Tab-separated table of C-alpha atoms in Angstrom:
chain	number	residue	atom	x	y	z
A	1	UNK	CA	146.109	99.520	82.609
A	2	UNK	CA	144.036	97.519	80.950
A	3	UNK	CA	140.281	95.774	80.926
A	4	UNK	CA	140.174	94.063	83.701
A	5	UNK	CA	137.685	91.170	81.114
A	6	UNK	CA	138.082	89.655	78.628
A	7	UNK	CA	136.356	91.895	75.389
A	8	UNK	CA	133.222	90.091	73.495
A	9	UNK	CA	132.800	91.640	70.253
A	10	UNK	CA	130.317	90.472	67.281
A	11	UNK	CA	131.524	89.185	63.382
A	12	UNK	CA	131.202	91.914	61.289
A	13	UNK	CA	131.100	94.727	64.360
A	14	UNK	CA	133.567	96.804	65.144
A	15	UNK	CA	135.265	96.898	69.034
A	16	UNK	CA	136.982	99.563	71.082
A	17	UNK	CA	140.210	98.439	72.538
A	18	UNK	CA	140.919	100.400	75.781
A	19	UNK	CA	144.254	101.009	77.454
A	20	UNK	CA	145.204	104.498	79.483
A	21	UNK	CA	148.283	105.801	82.149
A	22	UNK	CA	147.818	106.483	85.588
A	23	UNK	CA	148.450	108.353	86.701
A	24	UNK	CA	147.516	110.174	83.855
A	25	UNK	CA	150.510	111.408	81.634
A	26	UNK	CA	150.869	112.833	78.603
A	27	UNK	CA	151.208	110.055	75.822
A	28	UNK	CA	151.499	112.395	73.169
A	29	UNK	CA	155.067	112.645	72.446
A	30	UNK	CA	155.479	108.544	73.496
A	31	UNK	CA	155.375	105.711	71.189
A	32	UNK	CA	152.781	103.610	71.812
A	33	UNK	CA	152.248	100.093	70.227
A	34	UNK	CA	149.530	97.894	69.546
A	35	UNK	CA	150.479	94.206	69.191
A	36	UNK	CA	148.518	90.707	69.012
A	37	UNK	CA	150.327	88.347	71.182
A	38	UNK	CA	153.996	89.130	70.185
A	39	UNK	CA	155.352	92.420	70.227
A	40	UNK	CA	156.539	91.544	67.145
A	41	UNK	CA	152.869	91.128	65.211
A	42	UNK	CA	152.186	95.072	65.094
A	43	UNK	CA	148.723	95.914	64.326
A	44	UNK	CA	149.141	99.557	65.186
A	45	UNK	CA	151.843	102.156	65.178
A	46	UNK	CA	151.887	105.464	66.847
A	47	UNK	CA	155.157	107.447	66.517
A	48	UNK	CA	156.177	110.969	66.668
A	49	UNK	CA	152.735	112.059	66.090
A	50	UNK	CA	151.226	110.267	63.570
A	51	UNK	CA	150.031	106.548	62.514
A	52	UNK	CA	152.819	104.019	60.947
A	53	UNK	CA	150.721	101.563	59.185
A	54	UNK	CA	153.631	100.079	56.859
A	55	UNK	CA	154.187	97.715	60.557
A	56	UNK	CA	151.137	96.280	60.359
A	57	UNK	CA	151.155	92.383	60.182
A	58	UNK	CA	148.381	90.804	57.131
A	59	UNK	CA	144.912	91.148	57.436
A	60	UNK	CA	144.724	94.568	59.765
A	61	UNK	CA	145.328	96.879	56.591
A	62	UNK	CA	142.400	99.857	56.731
A	63	UNK	CA	140.771	98.119	59.801
A	64	UNK	CA	142.290	99.653	62.674
A	65	UNK	CA	142.098	103.085	63.893
A	66	UNK	CA	144.221	105.005	66.871
A	67	UNK	CA	141.686	106.801	69.242
A	68	UNK	CA	143.558	110.297	70.577
A	69	UNK	CA	140.999	112.363	71.830
A	70	UNK	CA	141.874	111.772	74.978
A	71	UNK	CA	145.863	110.950	74.497
A	72	UNK	CA	146.618	114.588	76.642
A	73	UNK	CA	145.339	112.270	80.154
A	74	UNK	CA	147.109	109.343	78.500
A	75	UNK	CA	144.254	107.432	77.269
A	76	UNK	CA	144.960	106.001	74.254
A	77	UNK	CA	141.897	102.850	72.717
A	78	UNK	CA	142.121	101.014	69.573
A	79	UNK	CA	139.188	100.196	66.997
A	80	UNK	CA	139.399	97.360	64.878
A	81	UNK	CA	136.708	97.432	61.990
A	82	UNK	CA	134.260	94.440	60.809
A	83	UNK	CA	136.070	91.839	63.222
A	84	UNK	CA	136.857	88.624	62.126
A	85	UNK	CA	137.408	85.200	64.776
A	86	UNK	CA	140.940	85.735	63.431
A	87	UNK	CA	140.823	88.436	65.188
A	88	UNK	CA	140.298	86.806	69.180
A	89	UNK	CA	143.551	86.446	71.229
A	90	UNK	CA	145.567	88.615	73.683
A	91	UNK	CA	146.523	91.893	72.723
A	92	UNK	CA	149.115	94.585	74.284
A	93	UNK	CA	149.354	98.009	74.325
A	94	UNK	CA	152.478	99.385	75.307
A	95	UNK	CA	154.312	103.119	75.576
A	96	UNK	CA	157.736	103.906	75.656
A	97	UNK	CA	159.083	107.584	76.764
A	98	UNK	CA	162.201	108.465	76.701
A	99	UNK	CA	162.533	107.340	80.464
A	100	UNK	CA	159.940	104.664	80.908
A	101	UNK	CA	158.283	101.976	79.348
A	102	UNK	CA	155.522	99.707	80.754
A	103	UNK	CA	152.433	97.055	78.840
A	104	UNK	CA	149.069	96.405	79.465
A	105	UNK	CA	147.563	93.007	78.040
A	106	UNK	CA	143.809	92.339	77.375
A	107	UNK	CA	141.987	89.870	75.979
A	108	UNK	CA	138.979	89.410	73.200
A	109	UNK	CA	136.925	87.403	72.410
A	110	UNK	CA	135.019	86.449	68.961
A	111	UNK	CA	131.587	85.887	68.292
A	112	UNK	CA	129.111	85.238	65.088
A	113	UNK	CA	125.509	84.407	65.723
A	114	UNK	CA	124.337	82.760	62.628
A	115	UNK	CA	121.013	83.100	60.567
A	116	UNK	CA	118.092	81.794	61.142
A	117	UNK	CA	117.556	77.973	61.064
A	118	UNK	CA	116.215	76.775	57.556
A	119	UNK	CA	114.000	74.331	57.612
A	120	UNK	CA	113.884	72.186	54.024
A	121	UNK	CA	111.965	68.640	52.535
A	122	UNK	CA	114.237	66.550	50.597
A	123	UNK	CA	111.748	63.945	50.401
A	124	UNK	CA	110.251	60.720	51.202
A	125	UNK	CA	112.646	58.228	52.960
A	126	UNK	CA	112.574	55.385	55.010
A	127	UNK	CA	108.337	55.036	55.751
A	128	UNK	CA	108.333	59.024	56.542
A	129	UNK	CA	109.416	63.277	55.808
A	130	UNK	CA	113.659	64.085	55.264
A	131	UNK	CA	113.849	67.727	56.803
A	132	UNK	CA	117.554	69.247	56.891
A	133	UNK	CA	118.282	72.429	58.717
A	134	UNK	CA	120.914	74.770	57.443
A	135	UNK	CA	122.041	77.561	59.138
A	136	UNK	CA	125.495	79.177	58.756
A	137	UNK	CA	127.930	82.301	60.072
A	138	UNK	CA	128.605	80.749	63.854
A	139	UNK	CA	131.778	81.083	66.001
A	140	UNK	CA	132.301	79.136	67.761
A	141	UNK	CA	130.808	76.011	66.790
A	142	UNK	CA	127.258	75.787	67.214
A	143	UNK	CA	125.162	73.245	69.243
A	144	UNK	CA	122.053	71.771	67.188
A	145	UNK	CA	118.995	70.041	67.672
A	146	UNK	CA	116.344	68.942	66.891
A	147	UNK	CA	113.004	69.475	69.507
A	148	UNK	CA	109.472	68.580	69.987
A	149	UNK	CA	107.868	70.959	71.700
A	150	UNK	CA	107.850	69.589	75.477
A	151	UNK	CA	112.274	70.818	74.795
A	152	UNK	CA	113.274	66.949	74.234
A	153	UNK	CA	115.739	66.429	72.003
A	154	UNK	CA	115.298	64.171	69.147
A	155	UNK	CA	118.376	62.499	67.484
A	156	UNK	CA	120.002	63.286	63.964
A	157	UNK	CA	119.483	61.480	60.910
A	158	UNK	CA	122.993	63.343	60.342
A	159	UNK	CA	125.134	65.894	60.718
A	160	UNK	CA	127.393	67.673	58.795
A	161	UNK	CA	129.182	71.255	59.307
A	162	UNK	CA	132.365	73.140	57.842
A	163	UNK	CA	134.772	75.705	58.289
A	164	UNK	CA	134.749	78.081	55.568
A	165	UNK	CA	137.561	80.252	54.849
A	166	UNK	CA	136.486	83.110	57.280
A	167	UNK	CA	136.458	80.803	59.540
A	168	UNK	CA	132.965	80.697	60.738
A	169	UNK	CA	130.968	77.111	60.806
A	170	UNK	CA	127.852	76.206	58.646
A	171	UNK	CA	125.628	73.504	60.299
A	172	UNK	CA	123.016	70.835	57.962
A	173	UNK	CA	121.621	68.462	59.989
A	174	UNK	CA	118.229	65.725	58.841
A	175	UNK	CA	115.836	64.069	60.628
A	176	UNK	CA	112.874	61.505	59.212
A	177	UNK	CA	110.193	62.993	60.522
A	178	UNK	CA	107.803	60.046	60.986
A	179	UNK	CA	103.923	60.151	61.237
A	180	UNK	CA	101.629	60.941	64.452
A	181	UNK	CA	105.056	60.629	66.614
A	182	UNK	CA	107.011	64.367	66.606
A	183	UNK	CA	105.282	66.097	63.346
A	184	UNK	CA	105.029	68.864	64.856
A	185	UNK	CA	109.696	70.013	65.957
A	186	UNK	CA	111.702	72.615	65.615
A	187	UNK	CA	115.577	73.271	64.797
A	188	UNK	CA	117.326	74.925	67.634
A	189	UNK	CA	120.892	76.663	67.693
A	190	UNK	CA	122.433	77.763	70.312
A	191	UNK	CA	125.986	79.951	70.434
A	192	UNK	CA	127.110	79.089	73.930
A	193	UNK	CA	129.855	82.232	74.080
A	194	UNK	CA	126.704	84.840	73.525
A	195	UNK	CA	124.545	82.302	75.483
A	196	UNK	CA	121.758	83.053	73.142
A	197	UNK	CA	119.632	81.096	70.283
A	198	UNK	CA	117.830	80.972	66.814
A	199	UNK	CA	114.845	78.584	66.114
A	200	UNK	CA	112.428	77.791	63.443
A	201	UNK	CA	109.310	75.172	64.363
A	202	UNK	CA	107.793	73.492	61.566
A	203	UNK	CA	104.496	71.333	61.519
A	204	UNK	CA	103.577	68.567	58.611
A	205	UNK	CA	99.900	67.580	58.742
A	206	UNK	CA	98.867	64.191	58.141
A	207	UNK	CA	98.177	64.552	54.392
A	208	UNK	CA	101.964	64.893	53.464
A	209	UNK	CA	103.045	61.736	54.757
A	210	UNK	CA	103.601	58.807	52.208
A	211	UNK	CA	100.477	57.064	53.391
A	212	UNK	CA	97.782	60.046	51.811
A	213	UNK	CA	99.777	60.985	48.984
A	214	UNK	CA	96.849	61.175	46.571
A	215	UNK	CA	99.334	60.189	43.901
A	216	UNK	CA	100.510	57.034	45.157
A	217	UNK	CA	97.309	55.781	45.415
A	218	UNK	CA	96.341	57.095	41.796
A	219	UNK	CA	99.427	54.835	40.683
A	220	UNK	CA	98.589	52.051	42.582
A	221	UNK	CA	95.141	51.869	40.656
A	222	UNK	CA	96.398	52.801	37.111
A	223	UNK	CA	99.058	49.929	37.301
A	224	UNK	CA	96.564	46.919	37.227
A	225	UNK	CA	94.371	48.413	35.087
A	226	UNK	CA	96.076	49.130	32.573
A	227	UNK	CA	97.832	46.022	32.429
A	228	UNK	CA	94.318	44.405	32.601
A	229	UNK	CA	93.953	45.999	29.960
A	230	UNK	CA	96.675	44.971	27.459
A	231	UNK	CA	96.035	41.464	28.476
A	232	UNK	CA	92.282	41.924	27.072
A	233	UNK	CA	94.112	43.286	23.808
A	234	UNK	CA	96.516	40.102	23.885
A	235	UNK	CA	93.494	37.968	23.866
A	236	UNK	CA	91.624	40.026	20.914
A	237	UNK	CA	94.500	39.954	18.905
A	238	UNK	CA	95.048	35.993	19.296
A	239	UNK	CA	91.740	35.251	18.485
A	240	UNK	CA	92.209	36.812	15.247
A	241	UNK	CA	95.265	34.975	14.798
A	242	UNK	CA	98.252	37.597	15.044
A	243	UNK	CA	99.149	36.060	18.670
A	244	UNK	CA	102.939	35.689	18.172
A	245	UNK	CA	103.133	38.653	16.405
A	246	UNK	CA	101.112	40.742	18.612
A	247	UNK	CA	102.216	39.413	22.082
A	248	UNK	CA	105.894	40.183	21.541
A	249	UNK	CA	105.386	43.928	21.021
A	250	UNK	CA	103.001	44.023	23.585
A	251	UNK	CA	105.332	42.016	26.349
A	252	UNK	CA	107.569	44.182	25.503
A	253	UNK	CA	104.999	47.229	25.911
A	254	UNK	CA	104.485	45.817	29.787
A	255	UNK	CA	107.165	45.348	30.229
A	256	UNK	CA	108.853	48.572	29.653
A	257	UNK	CA	106.046	50.072	31.507
A	258	UNK	CA	106.235	48.509	34.824
A	259	UNK	CA	110.379	49.559	34.836
A	260	UNK	CA	109.111	53.256	33.999
A	261	UNK	CA	106.385	53.244	36.893
A	262	UNK	CA	109.557	53.390	39.597
A	263	UNK	CA	110.785	56.513	37.535
A	264	UNK	CA	107.140	57.616	36.881
A	265	UNK	CA	106.020	57.406	40.393
A	266	UNK	CA	109.521	59.259	41.870
A	267	UNK	CA	108.805	62.123	39.783
A	268	UNK	CA	105.205	62.657	40.635
A	269	UNK	CA	106.386	62.577	44.102
A	270	UNK	CA	108.835	65.466	43.783
A	271	UNK	CA	106.403	67.754	42.064
A	272	UNK	CA	103.760	67.115	44.393
A	273	UNK	CA	105.850	68.072	47.219
A	274	UNK	CA	107.649	70.640	45.554
A	275	UNK	CA	103.787	72.502	45.284
A	276	UNK	CA	102.333	70.784	48.704
A	277	UNK	CA	106.152	73.267	49.914
A	278	UNK	CA	105.671	76.144	47.917
A	279	UNK	CA	104.068	77.989	50.048
A	280	UNK	CA	105.804	77.993	53.407
A	281	UNK	CA	108.507	81.006	53.370
A	282	UNK	CA	111.821	80.554	53.524
A	283	UNK	CA	112.961	82.462	57.199
A	284	UNK	CA	114.832	85.868	56.511
A	285	UNK	CA	115.857	87.908	59.226
A	286	UNK	CA	114.779	91.428	59.051
A	287	UNK	CA	118.432	93.529	59.134
A	288	UNK	CA	118.325	97.168	61.649
A	289	UNK	CA	120.484	98.790	58.988
A	290	UNK	CA	121.896	102.548	59.082
A	291	UNK	CA	124.050	104.533	56.856
A	292	UNK	CA	128.221	105.167	56.960
A	293	UNK	CA	129.031	109.336	56.792
A	294	UNK	CA	132.160	108.284	55.839
A	295	UNK	CA	130.674	107.361	52.397
A	296	UNK	CA	128.348	109.770	51.527
A	297	UNK	CA	129.371	112.056	48.547
A	298	UNK	CA	129.637	115.902	50.400
A	299	UNK	CA	126.216	117.216	48.574
A	300	UNK	CA	124.674	113.996	50.617
A	301	UNK	CA	123.087	115.095	54.414
A	302	UNK	CA	122.225	112.516	57.371
A	303	UNK	CA	119.475	112.710	59.903
A	304	UNK	CA	121.115	112.030	63.727
A	305	UNK	CA	119.863	108.350	62.854
A	306	UNK	CA	121.602	108.584	59.804
A	307	UNK	CA	118.387	106.518	58.758
A	308	UNK	CA	117.366	109.363	56.077
A	309	UNK	CA	119.264	111.526	53.217
A	310	UNK	CA	118.806	114.010	51.578
A	311	UNK	CA	120.738	116.059	48.401
A	312	UNK	CA	121.832	119.765	48.964
A	313	UNK	CA	122.893	122.539	46.420
A	314	UNK	CA	126.444	122.392	47.548
A	315	UNK	CA	128.990	120.576	48.945
A	316	UNK	CA	130.116	120.195	51.919
A	317	UNK	CA	133.761	120.653	53.759
A	318	UNK	CA	134.312	117.027	54.145
A	319	UNK	CA	137.815	115.154	54.212
A	320	UNK	CA	138.300	113.203	51.214
A	321	UNK	CA	138.508	109.871	52.790
A	322	UNK	CA	139.294	106.737	50.735
A	323	UNK	CA	135.796	105.328	51.959
A	324	UNK	CA	133.791	108.138	50.385
A	325	UNK	CA	132.743	109.304	46.810
A	326	UNK	CA	133.367	111.851	45.165
A	327	UNK	CA	132.010	111.902	41.066
A	328	UNK	CA	128.636	109.851	42.554
A	329	UNK	CA	125.974	111.223	44.709
A	330	UNK	CA	125.505	107.786	46.488
A	331	UNK	CA	126.255	106.352	50.298
A	332	UNK	CA	126.837	102.910	51.755
A	333	UNK	CA	125.538	101.024	54.574
A	334	UNK	CA	127.334	100.583	57.791
A	335	UNK	CA	126.296	97.123	58.451
A	336	UNK	CA	127.540	94.905	55.866
A	337	UNK	CA	127.111	90.755	54.954
A	338	UNK	CA	128.509	87.694	54.388
A	339	UNK	CA	126.594	85.251	54.857
A	340	UNK	CA	122.830	84.296	55.535
A	341	UNK	CA	119.359	86.002	54.284
A	342	UNK	CA	118.655	89.090	55.056
A	343	UNK	CA	116.110	91.718	54.633
A	344	UNK	CA	115.529	96.237	54.925
A	345	UNK	CA	112.731	98.384	53.714
A	346	UNK	CA	114.118	101.992	51.758
A	347	UNK	CA	111.342	104.721	51.715
A	348	UNK	CA	111.313	106.976	49.058
A	349	UNK	CA	110.200	110.046	49.792
A	350	UNK	CA	108.480	112.495	47.386
A	351	UNK	CA	110.938	111.997	44.580
A	352	UNK	CA	111.521	110.702	41.383
A	353	UNK	CA	115.180	110.110	40.517
A	354	UNK	CA	116.809	107.757	43.081
A	355	UNK	CA	118.393	104.053	42.979
A	356	UNK	CA	118.271	101.093	45.966
A	357	UNK	CA	119.963	98.570	46.173
A	358	UNK	CA	123.487	96.845	47.802
A	359	UNK	CA	127.074	96.931	46.407
A	360	UNK	CA	130.477	94.905	47.088
A	361	UNK	CA	132.070	96.966	49.657
A	362	UNK	CA	134.981	96.826	46.637
A	363	UNK	CA	132.714	99.166	44.486
A	364	UNK	CA	134.698	102.224	43.467
A	365	UNK	CA	134.327	105.102	44.741
A	366	UNK	CA	136.082	107.721	43.036
A	367	UNK	CA	135.290	107.094	39.633
A	368	UNK	CA	132.664	107.492	37.366
A	369	UNK	CA	131.297	103.975	36.418
A	370	UNK	CA	128.184	102.489	35.596
A	371	UNK	CA	125.824	100.932	37.859
A	372	UNK	CA	125.902	97.393	37.149
A	373	UNK	CA	127.019	93.596	38.544
A	374	UNK	CA	129.543	93.852	36.655
A	375	UNK	CA	131.152	96.950	38.872
A	376	UNK	CA	129.582	95.694	41.782
A	377	UNK	CA	126.140	97.043	42.415
A	378	UNK	CA	122.816	95.086	42.356
A	379	UNK	CA	119.650	97.246	41.798
A	380	UNK	CA	116.518	99.171	41.251
A	381	UNK	CA	116.229	102.796	39.386
A	382	UNK	CA	113.729	105.580	39.138
A	383	UNK	CA	114.576	108.247	36.683
A	384	UNK	CA	110.378	110.612	36.674
A	385	UNK	CA	108.596	107.577	36.195
A	386	UNK	CA	110.667	105.457	34.575
A	387	UNK	CA	111.475	102.175	36.364
A	388	UNK	CA	115.054	99.937	34.855
A	389	UNK	CA	116.959	97.555	36.678
A	390	UNK	CA	120.416	98.372	36.462
A	391	UNK	CA	122.284	94.849	34.395
A	392	UNK	CA	124.066	94.946	31.542
A	393	UNK	CA	122.737	95.960	29.311
A	394	UNK	CA	119.599	97.307	32.073
A	395	UNK	CA	116.434	96.108	31.984
A	396	UNK	CA	112.968	98.526	31.732
A	397	UNK	CA	110.831	97.558	33.686
A	398	UNK	CA	106.695	98.534	34.411
A	399	UNK	CA	104.788	99.043	37.062
A	400	UNK	CA	101.141	99.324	37.620
A	401	UNK	CA	101.650	101.595	40.385
A	402	UNK	CA	105.053	103.919	41.866
A	403	UNK	CA	106.003	101.983	45.390
A	404	UNK	CA	106.615	104.236	48.645
A	405	UNK	CA	108.627	101.522	49.876
A	406	UNK	CA	110.969	99.000	48.170
A	407	UNK	CA	112.375	96.127	50.115
A	408	UNK	CA	115.406	94.734	49.392
A	409	UNK	CA	115.561	90.921	50.401
A	410	UNK	CA	119.527	89.627	49.955
A	411	UNK	CA	120.281	85.507	49.878
A	412	UNK	CA	124.124	86.569	50.089
A	413	UNK	CA	124.763	82.296	49.881
A	414	UNK	CA	122.357	81.837	46.926
A	415	UNK	CA	123.853	84.427	45.380
A	416	UNK	CA	120.401	86.772	44.982
A	417	UNK	CA	118.725	90.448	45.636
A	418	UNK	CA	115.249	90.497	45.156
A	419	UNK	CA	113.363	93.709	44.635
A	420	UNK	CA	109.640	93.839	46.143
A	421	UNK	CA	107.252	96.789	47.252
A	422	UNK	CA	107.021	96.446	50.306
A	423	UNK	CA	103.775	97.289	51.334
A	424	UNK	CA	101.920	94.457	48.760
A	425	UNK	CA	105.332	92.525	48.615
A	426	UNK	CA	104.724	92.379	45.298
A	427	UNK	CA	107.881	91.668	43.312
A	428	UNK	CA	109.471	94.306	40.644
A	429	UNK	CA	113.185	92.115	40.088
A	430	UNK	CA	115.179	89.655	41.074
A	431	UNK	CA	119.243	89.102	40.900
A	432	UNK	CA	120.741	85.788	40.325
A	433	UNK	CA	124.234	84.348	40.096
A	434	UNK	CA	125.369	87.963	41.578
A	435	UNK	CA	129.161	87.068	42.076
A	436	UNK	CA	130.022	88.579	45.360
A	437	UNK	CA	133.368	87.277	45.820
A	438	UNK	CA	132.919	86.348	49.189
A	439	UNK	CA	132.994	90.372	50.061
A	440	UNK	CA	130.948	92.070	52.334
A	441	UNK	CA	128.232	93.080	51.164
A	442	UNK	CA	126.071	96.483	51.673
A	443	UNK	CA	122.933	98.904	51.638
A	444	UNK	CA	123.635	101.270	48.416
A	445	UNK	CA	122.126	104.544	47.576
A	446	UNK	CA	122.655	106.465	45.015
A	447	UNK	CA	120.511	110.379	44.465
A	448	UNK	CA	119.409	112.703	43.123
A	449	UNK	CA	118.611	116.930	43.401
A	450	UNK	CA	115.116	116.986	45.295
A	451	UNK	CA	115.058	113.203	46.261
A	452	UNK	CA	115.458	112.054	49.842
A	453	UNK	CA	115.382	107.930	51.216
A	454	UNK	CA	115.253	106.805	54.726
A	455	UNK	CA	115.565	103.550	55.796
A	456	UNK	CA	112.420	102.136	58.252
A	457	UNK	CA	111.672	99.265	59.979
């Protein structure tokens, strides 16, 4: 027996596909095969009392877990980690014993709720302001609309959508905003499968529009005044009898000034617009992250809510699974990111020895590698009051006070990791041009005896 309705899974999260025998019958000595669409497309095989990962089709290696806690009652479920759009489809659960065989089918649907819309200003165009709405990480293709405060849909100037190697949709919609019409508008993006939407709102006041731009008025005044001054100079030179040679030079200067005026005006407008819009903060999402106990060094102890971690004096008897750190006192977050802008905060406790940051999912767990971007780690480090950014080589930092909480801000698309004092929102250090290589990026913590770290909202 399988589920009677399709199962919905979110991109990047885990999903469990249920399957069981009815009436109850032990499946310990049976062969149980999970497959995708076709029987030959095996994603997990249980036979002779153990798993056989060598039969998995590409793309599922290390991502499936056979849940056999209730196998004596004929209940066999499969967990698939880090759901991707390519996982969508019909899955089969096949039982076989010496005397019978049977199968059940279940349908998996995948959805991705992308990043909050980012509205940016590109410049002046056609007498208005050119706005662009961008968002990434959606699946399936979302509905995108510009709307005024009453909910009326506004036509886009252009629409662009792309599907990357991860099959997620990135959207870019633009509009020309005219003065006195729809100066208050929003970019609205909806996932039709989840029936959930994200929206960003913007309002532009009159002084931002071209006719109210003081730089244009200044340039419009300066150009004729400059021309009058040059003509006056020409007249003075002609009175002195030097007009032939001087007029040629001054005419060239005037022509050159006229030619450069357009470039100057465009540059000044761009600078003015950039300064005016610097006050607007890029919208990012607060991530509710937890810690992954499977990655924690055996000497680290974790709270029940998987938010807090401390370091003890003795190693715990824990399995040496591939995900676990052994040589370094580290732990990774359970939630990871492959797109968008996210932030979370870490409460530092009383300890004066810690490191906080992010790491690629492929970061080495068993050796005593350095903590640096080359090793897939971007972090801030404190050792008894000495702060450093773990660049290569390390960058010493001078802080006016010891922060109690660190805010970690991740911009995946731009390859940027920024650390703030969470109480004052003062920036501490910024990693730029981080190379995530298309991998999931996870929260990363390092401990030392006496330290305690806690993920907090």
